Amino acid sequence: MKLFKASELFDGNELKKNAAMITDGASIAWVGGAQDAALTGLPIDETQQCAFIMPGLIDCHVHLASLESAPQTPMDYAEATAAAVQNLRGLMHAGVVACRDLGSTGGLTIGLTRAQQSGKLNGLPLLVSAGRALTATGGHGCGIGLECDGGDGFIRGCRQVIKEGAQVVKVRMSG
């Protein structure tokens, strides 16, 4: 267990001065005043002084691969995947614990989500992926999304991206 002492701690509701938090792995075991941490009786392996502690952030709209066009070669996919992982690291360092990627081509972020779920990509923010976004023919992102027309077309499109592994479906109609 680790003890984190901070000048300030925001618990999601109020700002507390001279506070502490004890973690057990990835779970929070206790939060309270720094002076009360020893009274918990919890075994402390390590103590770290922090200026500020707050809950992890959730970014609900990211594009980790930020591609203007679909990758064409395995090298393009490798570079885009490496960039997406680097962007996940950047989010982690900014305090983001989970994010939702709302549009990537070729299943790139769906593959990253699957890698996370199988334990091959640990220590990064939880990733929820949309995969290809649905768009009207010729609409915003038509070069990297799945073009659909009419109600039946969008129903088929939703079913297709879910079949491809999307956990959430993004629909974009205009720029």
JSON list of C-alpha atoms in Angstrom, two decimals:
[
{"chain": "A", "resi": 1, "resn": "MET", "atom": "CA", "xyz": [0.00, 0.00, 0.00]},
{"chain": "A", "resi": 2, "resn": "LYS", "atom": "CA", "xyz": [1.12, 3.52, -0.79]},
{"chain": "A", "resi": 3, "resn": "LEU", "atom": "CA", "xyz": [0.44, 6.67, 1.16]},
{"chain": "A", "resi": 4, "resn": "PHE", "atom": "CA", "xyz": [0.12, 9.91, -0.78]},
{"chain": "A", "resi": 5, "resn": "LYS", "atom": "CA", "xyz": [0.17, 13.13, 1.23]},
{"chain": "A", "resi": 6, "resn": "ALA", "atom": "CA", "xyz": [-0.91, 16.33, -0.45]},
{"chain": "A", "resi": 7, "resn": "SER", "atom": "CA", "xyz": [-1.22, 20.02, 0.36]},
{"chain": "A", "resi": 8, "resn": "GLU", "atom": "CA", "xyz": [-4.63, 19.83, -1.34]},
{"chain": "A", "resi": 9, "resn": "LEU", "atom": "CA", "xyz": [-6.93, 16.98, -2.38]},
{"chain": "A", "resi": 10, "resn": "PHE", "atom": "CA", "xyz": [-10.07, 17.34, -4.48]},
{"chain": "A", "resi": 11, "resn": "ASP", "atom": "CA", "xyz": [-12.39, 14.38, -3.84]},
{"chain": "A", "resi": 12, "resn": "GLY", "atom": "CA", "xyz": [-14.87, 15.24, -6.57]},
{"chain": "A", "resi": 13, "resn": "ASN", "atom": "CA", "xyz": [-17.02, 17.36, -4.25]},
{"chain": "A", "resi": 14, "resn": "GLU", "atom": "CA", "xyz": [-14.79, 19.54, -2.11]},
{"chain": "A", "resi": 15, "resn": "LEU", "atom": "CA", "xyz": [-11.20, 20.72, -1.81]},
{"chain": "A", "resi": 16, "resn": "LYS", "atom": "CA", "xyz": [-9.48, 19.42, 1.33]},
{"chain": "A", "resi": 17, "resn": "LYS", "atom": "CA", "xyz": [-6.28, 20.89, 2.78]},
{"chain": "A", "resi": 18, "resn": "ASN", "atom": "CA", "xyz": [-3.43, 18.81, 4.26]},
{"chain": "A", "resi": 19, "resn": "ALA", "atom": "CA", "xyz": [-4.96, 15.54, 3.04]},
{"chain": "A", "resi": 20, "resn": "ALA", "atom": "CA", "xyz": [-3.83, 12.00, 2.36]},
{"chain": "A", "resi": 21, "resn": "MET", "atom": "CA", "xyz": [-4.83, 8.99, 0.30]},
{"chain": "A", "resi": 22, "resn": "ILE", "atom": "CA", "xyz": [-3.84, 5.35, 0.71]},
{"chain": "A", "resi": 23, "resn": "THR", "atom": "CA", "xyz": [-3.90, 3.11, -2.35]},
{"chain": "A", "resi": 24, "resn": "ASP", "atom": "CA", "xyz": [-3.89, -0.65, -2.60]},
{"chain": "A", "resi": 25, "resn": "GLY", "atom": "CA", "xyz": [-2.71, -1.41, -6.12]},
{"chain": "A", "resi": 26, "resn": "ALA", "atom": "CA", "xyz": [-5.10, 0.43, -8.44]},
{"chain": "A", "resi": 27, "resn": "SER", "atom": "CA", "xyz": [-7.75, 0.91, -5.75]},
{"chain": "A", "resi": 28, "resn": "ILE", "atom": "CA", "xyz": [-8.16, 3.73, -3.25]},
{"chain": "A", "resi": 29, "resn": "ALA", "atom": "CA", "xyz": [-8.25, 2.20, 0.24]},
{"chain": "A", "resi": 30, "resn": "TRP", "atom": "CA", "xyz": [-8.68, 5.38, 2.29]},
{"chain": "A", "resi": 31, "resn": "VAL", "atom": "CA", "xyz": [-8.89, 9.18, 1.99]},
{"chain": "A", "resi": 32, "resn": "GLY", "atom": "CA", "xyz": [-8.72, 11.64, 4.89]},
{"chain": "A", "resi": 33, "resn": "GLY", "atom": "CA", "xyz": [-6.61, 14.12, 6.77]},
{"chain": "A", "resi": 34, "resn": "ALA", "atom": "CA", "xyz": [-2.84, 13.58, 6.56]},
{"chain": "A", "resi": 35, "resn": "GLN", "atom": "CA", "xyz": [-2.65, 13.54, 10.36]},
{"chain": "A", "resi": 36, "resn": "ASP", "atom": "CA", "xyz": [-5.11, 10.57, 10.46]},
{"chain": "A", "resi": 37, "resn": "ALA", "atom": "CA", "xyz": [-3.33, 8.30, 7.96]},
{"chain": "A", "resi": 38, "resn": "ALA", "atom": "CA", "xyz": [-1.34, 6.46, 10.65]},
{"chain": "A", "resi": 39, "resn": "LEU", "atom": "CA", "xyz": [-4.54, 5.85, 12.64]},
{"chain": "A", "resi": 40, "resn": "THR", "atom": "CA", "xyz": [-5.97, 3.65, 9.87]},
{"chain": "A", "resi": 41, "resn": "GLY", "atom": "CA", "xyz": [-3.70, 0.75, 10.82]},
{"chain": "A", "resi": 42, "resn": "LEU", "atom": "CA", "xyz": [-3.13, -0.03, 7.14]},
{"chain": "A", "resi": 43, "resn": "PRO", "atom": "CA", "xyz": [0.38, -1.28, 6.24]},
{"chain": "A", "resi": 44, "resn": "ILE", "atom": "CA", "xyz": [2.17, 1.50, 4.32]},
{"chain": "A", "resi": 45, "resn": "ASP", "atom": "CA", "xyz": [4.98, 0.38, 2.01]},
{"chain": "A", "resi": 46, "resn": "GLU", "atom": "CA", "xyz": [5.86, 3.77, 0.58]},
{"chain": "A", "resi": 47, "resn": "THR", "atom": "CA", "xyz": [5.01, 7.44, 1.16]},
{"chain": "A", "resi": 48, "resn": "GLN", "atom": "CA", "xyz": [4.95, 10.08, -1.55]},
{"chain": "A", "resi": 49, "resn": "GLN", "atom": "CA", "xyz": [4.47, 13.83, -1.10]},
{"chain": "A", "resi": 50, "resn": "CYS", "atom": "CA", "xyz": [2.25, 15.51, -3.69]},
{"chain": "A", "resi": 51, "resn": "ALA", "atom": "CA", "xyz": [1.14, 19.07, -4.24]},
{"chain": "A", "resi": 52, "resn": "PHE", "atom": "CA", "xyz": [-2.35, 18.13, -5.40]},
{"chain": "A", "resi": 53, "resn": "ILE", "atom": "CA", "xyz": [-4.45, 14.96, -5.69]},
{"chain": "A", "resi": 54, "resn": "MET", "atom": "CA", "xyz": [-7.67, 14.68, -7.67]},
{"chain": "A", "resi": 55, "resn": "PRO", "atom": "CA", "xyz": [-9.79, 11.95, -9.32]},
{"chain": "A", "resi": 56, "resn": "GLY", "atom": "CA", "xyz": [-8.65, 10.74, -12.71]},
{"chain": "A", "resi": 57, "resn": "LEU", "atom": "CA", "xyz": [-10.06, 12.54, -15.72]},
{"chain": "A", "resi": 58, "resn": "ILE", "atom": "CA", "xyz": [-12.12, 10.99, -18.51]},
{"chain": "A", "resi": 59, "resn": "ASP", "atom": "CA", "xyz": [-11.71, 12.40, -22.02]},
{"chain": "A", "resi": 60, "resn": "CYS", "atom": "CA", "xyz": [-14.91, 11.60, -23.89]},
{"chain": "A", "resi": 61, "resn": "HIS", "atom": "CA", "xyz": [-13.75, 12.69, -27.37]},
{"chain": "A", "resi": 62, "resn": "VAL", "atom": "CA", "xyz": [-10.31, 11.89, -28.71]},
{"chain": "A", "resi": 63, "resn": "HIS", "atom": "CA", "xyz": [-8.87, 10.84, -32.05]},
{"chain": "A", "resi": 64, "resn": "LEU", "atom": "CA", "xyz": [-5.72, 8.99, -31.07]},
{"chain": "A", "resi": 65, "resn": "ALA", "atom": "CA", "xyz": [-4.56, 8.30, -34.61]},
{"chain": "A", "resi": 66, "resn": "SER", "atom": "CA", "xyz": [-5.72, 11.66, -36.12]},
{"chain": "A", "resi": 67, "resn": "LEU", "atom": "CA", "xyz": [-5.59, 10.51, -39.73]},
{"chain": "A", "resi": 68, "resn": "GLU", "atom": "CA", "xyz": [-6.68, 12.57, -42.73]},
{"chain": "A", "resi": 69, "resn": "SER", "atom": "CA", "xyz": [-6.82, 9.47, -44.93]},
{"chain": "A", "resi": 70, "resn": "ALA", "atom": "CA", "xyz": [-6.81, 5.72, -44.44]},
{"chain": "A", "resi": 71, "resn": "PRO", "atom": "CA", "xyz": [-3.39, 4.08, -44.02]},
{"chain": "A", "resi": 72, "resn": "GLN", "atom": "CA", "xyz": [-2.40, 2.28, -47.21]},
{"chain": "A", "resi": 73, "resn": "THR", "atom": "CA", "xyz": [0.51, 0.07, -46.22]},
{"chain": "A", "resi": 74, "resn": "PRO", "atom": "CA", "xyz": [1.53, -2.00, -43.19]},
{"chain": "A", "resi": 75, "resn": "MET", "atom": "CA", "xyz": [4.16, 0.70, -42.50]},
{"chain": "A", "resi": 76, "resn": "ASP", "atom": "CA", "xyz": [1.42, 3.36, -42.44]},
{"chain": "A", "resi": 77, "resn": "TYR", "atom": "CA", "xyz": [-0.55, 1.27, -39.93]},
{"chain": "A", "resi": 78, "resn": "ALA", "atom": "CA", "xyz": [2.52, 0.71, -37.78]},
{"chain": "A", "resi": 79, "resn": "GLU", "atom": "CA", "xyz": [3.29, 4.44, -37.67]},
{"chain": "A", "resi": 80, "resn": "ALA", "atom": "CA", "xyz": [-0.34, 5.32, -36.93]},
{"chain": "A", "resi": 81, "resn": "THR", "atom": "CA", "xyz": [-0.50, 2.70, -34.16]},
{"chain": "A", "resi": 82, "resn": "ALA", "atom": "CA", "xyz": [2.73, 3.97, -32.60]},
{"chain": "A", "resi": 83, "resn": "ALA", "atom": "CA", "xyz": [1.36, 7.53, -32.70]},
{"chain": "A", "resi": 84, "resn": "ALA", "atom": "CA", "xyz": [-1.90, 6.40, -31.06]},
{"chain": "A", "resi": 85, "resn": "VAL", "atom": "CA", "xyz": [-0.01, 4.66, -28.24]},
{"chain": "A", "resi": 86, "resn": "GLN", "atom": "CA", "xyz": [2.14, 7.76, -27.75]},
{"chain": "A", "resi": 87, "resn": "ASN", "atom": "CA", "xyz": [-1.04, 9.87, -27.57]},
{"chain": "A", "resi": 88, "resn": "LEU", "atom": "CA", "xyz": [-2.44, 7.48, -24.93]},
{"chain": "A", "resi": 89, "resn": "ARG", "atom": "CA", "xyz": [0.76, 7.99, -22.91]},
{"chain": "A", "resi": 90, "resn": "GLY", "atom": "CA", "xyz": [0.35, 11.75, -23.20]},
{"chain": "A", "resi": 91, "resn": "LEU", "atom": "CA", "xyz": [-3.22, 11.49, -21.90]},
{"chain": "A", "resi": 92, "resn": "MET", "atom": "CA", "xyz": [-2.02, 9.35, -18.98]},
{"chain": "A", "resi": 93, "resn": "HIS", "atom": "CA", "xyz": [0.60, 11.94, -18.03]},
{"chain": "A", "resi": 94, "resn": "ALA", "atom": "CA", "xyz": [-2.12, 14.62, -18.13]},
{"chain": "A", "resi": 95, "resn": "GLY", "atom": "CA", "xyz": [-4.19, 12.70, -15.55]},
{"chain": "A", "resi": 96, "resn": "VAL", "atom": "CA", "xyz": [-6.63, 10.99, -17.90]},
{"chain": "A", "resi": 97, "resn": "VAL", "atom": "CA", "xyz": [-7.61, 7.50, -16.72]},
{"chain": "A", "resi": 98, "resn": "ALA", "atom": "CA", "xyz": [-10.07, 6.67, -19.53]},
{"chain": "A", "resi": 99, "resn": "CYS", "atom": "CA", "xyz": [-10.85, 7.97, -23.00]},
{"chain": "A", "resi": 100, "resn": "ARG", "atom": "CA", "xyz": [-13.26, 7.39, -25.84]},
{"chain": "A", "resi": 101, "resn": "ASP", "atom": "CA", "xyz": [-11.80, 7.40, -29.35]},
{"chain": "A", "resi": 102, "resn": "LEU", "atom": "CA", "xyz": [-14.55, 8.58, -31.69]},
{"chain": "A", "resi": 103, "resn": "GLY", "atom": "CA", "xyz": [-13.26, 7.69, -35.09]},
{"chain": "A", "resi": 104, "resn": "SER", "atom": "CA", "xyz": [-10.35, 5.74, -36.45]},
{"chain": "A", "resi": 105, "resn": "THR", "atom": "CA", "xyz": [-9.87, 3.96, -39.70]},
{"chain": "A", "resi": 106, "resn": "GLY", "atom": "CA", "xyz": [-9.11, 0.33, -40.36]},
{"chain": "A", "resi": 107, "resn": "GLY", "atom": "CA", "xyz": [-9.97, -0.80, -36.84]},
{"chain": "A", "resi": 108, "resn": "LEU", "atom": "CA", "xyz": [-6.77, 0.72, -35.48]},
{"chain": "A", "resi": 109, "resn": "THR", "atom": "CA", "xyz": [-8.08, 1.81, -32.08]},
{"chain": "A", "resi": 110, "resn": "ILE", "atom": "CA", "xyz": [-10.36, -1.22, -31.83]},
{"chain": "A", "resi": 111, "resn": "GLY", "atom": "CA", "xyz": [-7.17, -3.28, -32.07]},
{"chain": "A", "resi": 112, "resn": "LEU", "atom": "CA", "xyz": [-5.63, -1.21, -29.26]},
{"chain": "A", "resi": 113, "resn": "THR", "atom": "CA", "xyz": [-8.74, -1.73, -27.11]},
{"chain": "A", "resi": 114, "resn": "ARG", "atom": "CA", "xyz": [-8.55, -5.49, -27.71]},
{"chain": "A", "resi": 115, "resn": "ALA", "atom": "CA", "xyz": [-4.84, -5.45, -26.81]},
{"chain": "A", "resi": 116, "resn": "GLN", "atom": "CA", "xyz": [-5.72, -3.67, -23.56]},
{"chain": "A", "resi": 117, "resn": "GLN", "atom": "CA", "xyz": [-8.49, -6.14, -22.77]},
{"chain": "A", "resi": 118, "resn": "SER", "atom": "CA", "xyz": [-6.14, -9.08, -23.27]},
{"chain": "A", "resi": 119, "resn": "GLY", "atom": "CA", "xyz": [-3.47, -7.55, -21.03]},
{"chain": "A", "resi": 120, "resn": "LYS", "atom": "CA", "xyz": [-0.99, -6.71, -23.81]},
{"chain": "A", "resi": 121, "resn": "LEU", "atom": "CA", "xyz": [-1.24, -2.93, -23.39]},
{"chain": "A", "resi": 122, "resn": "ASN", "atom": "CA", "xyz": [-1.21, -2.13, -19.69]},
{"chain": "A", "resi": 123, "resn": "GLY", "atom": "CA", "xyz": [-0.54, 1.05, -17.75]},
{"chain": "A", "resi": 124, "resn": "LEU", "atom": "CA", "xyz": [-2.41, 3.38, -20.11]},
{"chain": "A", "resi": 125, "resn": "PRO", "atom": "CA", "xyz": [-5.84, 5.01, -19.91]},
{"chain": "A", "resi": 126, "resn": "LEU", "atom": "CA", "xyz": [-8.80, 2.70, -20.48]},
{"chain": "A", "resi": 127, "resn": "LEU", "atom": "CA", "xyz": [-9.71, 3.01, -24.16]},
{"chain": "A", "resi": 128, "resn": "VAL", "atom": "CA", "xyz": [-13.27, 2.78, -25.51]},
{"chain": "A", "resi": 129, "resn": "SER", "atom": "CA", "xyz": [-13.28, 2.73, -29.32]},
{"chain": "A", "resi": 130, "resn": "ALA", "atom": "CA", "xyz": [-15.82, 3.65, -31.99]},
{"chain": "A", "resi": 131, "resn": "GLY", "atom": "CA", "xyz": [-13.75, 2.45, -34.94]},
{"chain": "A", "resi": 132, "resn": "ARG", "atom": "CA", "xyz": [-15.06, 3.92, -38.17]},
{"chain": "A", "resi": 133, "resn": "ALA", "atom": "CA", "xyz": [-17.53, 6.76, -37.74]},
{"chain": "A", "resi": 134, "resn": "LEU", "atom": "CA", "xyz": [-20.77, 6.69, -39.73]},
{"chain": "A", "resi": 135, "resn": "THR", "atom": "CA", "xyz": [-21.24, 9.56, -42.17]},
{"chain": "A", "resi": 136, "resn": "ALA", "atom": "CA", "xyz": [-23.59, 10.52, -44.96]},
{"chain": "A", "resi": 137, "resn": "THR", "atom": "CA", "xyz": [-22.21, 9.90, -48.44]},
{"chain": "A", "resi": 138, "resn": "GLY", "atom": "CA", "xyz": [-19.85, 12.78, -49.13]},
{"chain": "A", "resi": 139, "resn": "GLY", "atom": "CA", "xyz": [-20.29, 14.08, -45.58]},
{"chain": "A", "resi": 140, "resn": "HIS", "atom": "CA", "xyz": [-17.72, 15.01, -42.95]},
{"chain": "A", "resi": 141, "resn": "GLY", "atom": "CA", "xyz": [-15.00, 12.37, -42.72]},
{"chain": "A", "resi": 142, "resn": "CYS", "atom": "CA", "xyz": [-16.25, 10.37, -45.70]},
{"chain": "A", "resi": 143, "resn": "GLY", "atom": "CA", "xyz": [-12.67, 9.43, -46.59]},
{"chain": "A", "resi": 144, "resn": "ILE", "atom": "CA", "xyz": [-12.08, 7.61, -43.32]},
{"chain": "A", "resi": 145, "resn": "GLY", "atom": "CA", "xyz": [-15.62, 6.78, -42.13]},
{"chain": "A", "resi": 146, "resn": "LEU", "atom": "CA", "xyz": [-18.32, 4.40, -43.29]},
{"chain": "A", "resi": 147, "resn": "GLU", "atom": "CA", "xyz": [-20.66, 6.15, -45.72]},
{"chain": "A", "resi": 148, "resn": "CYS", "atom": "CA", "xyz": [-24.36, 5.48, -45.15]},
{"chain": "A", "resi": 149, "resn": "ASP", "atom": "CA", "xyz": [-27.58, 6.87, -46.59]},
{"chain": "A", "resi": 150, "resn": "GLY", "atom": "CA", "xyz": [-31.08, 6.82, -45.13]},
{"chain": "A", "resi": 151, "resn": "GLY", "atom": "CA", "xyz": [-32.37, 5.13, -42.03]},
{"chain": "A", "resi": 152, "resn": "ASP", "atom": "CA", "xyz": [-31.81, 1.59, -43.29]},
{"chain": "A", "resi": 153, "resn": "GLY", "atom": "CA", "xyz": [-28.29, 2.48, -44.42]},
{"chain": "A", "resi": 154, "resn": "PHE", "atom": "CA", "xyz": [-27.39, 3.82, -40.98]},
{"chain": "A", "resi": 155, "resn": "ILE", "atom": "CA", "xyz": [-28.88, 0.76, -39.28]},
{"chain": "A", "resi": 156, "resn": "ARG", "atom": "CA", "xyz": [-26.70, -1.46, -41.50]},
{"chain": "A", "resi": 157, "resn": "GLY", "atom": "CA", "xyz": [-23.72, 0.81, -40.78]},
{"chain": "A", "resi": 158, "resn": "CYS", "atom": "CA", "xyz": [-24.27, 0.56, -37.01]},
{"chain": "A", "resi": 159, "resn": "ARG", "atom": "CA", "xyz": [-24.46, -3.21, -37.23]},
{"chain": "A", "resi": 160, "resn": "GLN", "atom": "CA", "xyz": [-21.29, -3.30, -39.33]},
{"chain": "A", "resi": 161, "resn": "VAL", "atom": "CA", "xyz": [-19.12, -1.19, -37.00]},
{"chain": "A", "resi": 162, "resn": "ILE", "atom": "CA", "xyz": [-20.40, -3.12, -33.97]},
{"chain": "A", "resi": 163, "resn": "LYS", "atom": "CA", "xyz": [-19.48, -6.34, -35.79]},
{"chain": "A", "resi": 164, "resn": "GLU", "atom": "CA", "xyz": [-16.01, -4.86, -36.32]},
{"chain": "A", "resi": 165, "resn": "GLY", "atom": "CA", "xyz": [-15.68, -4.32, -32.56]},
{"chain": "A", "resi": 166, "resn": "ALA", "atom": "CA", "xyz": [-16.97, -0.80, -31.91]},
{"chain": "A", "resi": 167, "resn": "GLN", "atom": "CA", "xyz": [-17.99, -0.22, -28.30]},
{"chain": "A", "resi": 168, "resn": "VAL", "atom": "CA", "xyz": [-19.70, 3.05, -29.15]},
{"chain": "A", "resi": 169, "resn": "VAL", "atom": "CA", "xyz": [-21.00, 4.35, -32.51]},
{"chain": "A", "resi": 170, "resn": "LYS", "atom": "CA", "xyz": [-20.23, 7.83, -33.77]},
{"chain": "A", "resi": 171, "resn": "VAL", "atom": "CA", "xyz": [-22.49, 9.42, -36.36]},
{"chain": "A", "resi": 172, "resn": "ARG", "atom": "CA", "xyz": [-21.44, 12.61, -38.12]},
{"chain": "A", "resi": 173, "resn": "MET", "atom": "CA", "xyz": [-23.65, 14.26, -40.69]},
{"chain": "A", "resi": 174, "resn": "SER", "atom": "CA", "xyz": [-21.87, 17.52, -41.59]},
{"chain": "A", "resi": 175, "resn": "GLY", "atom": "CA", "xyz": [-18.63, 19.37, -41.09]}
]
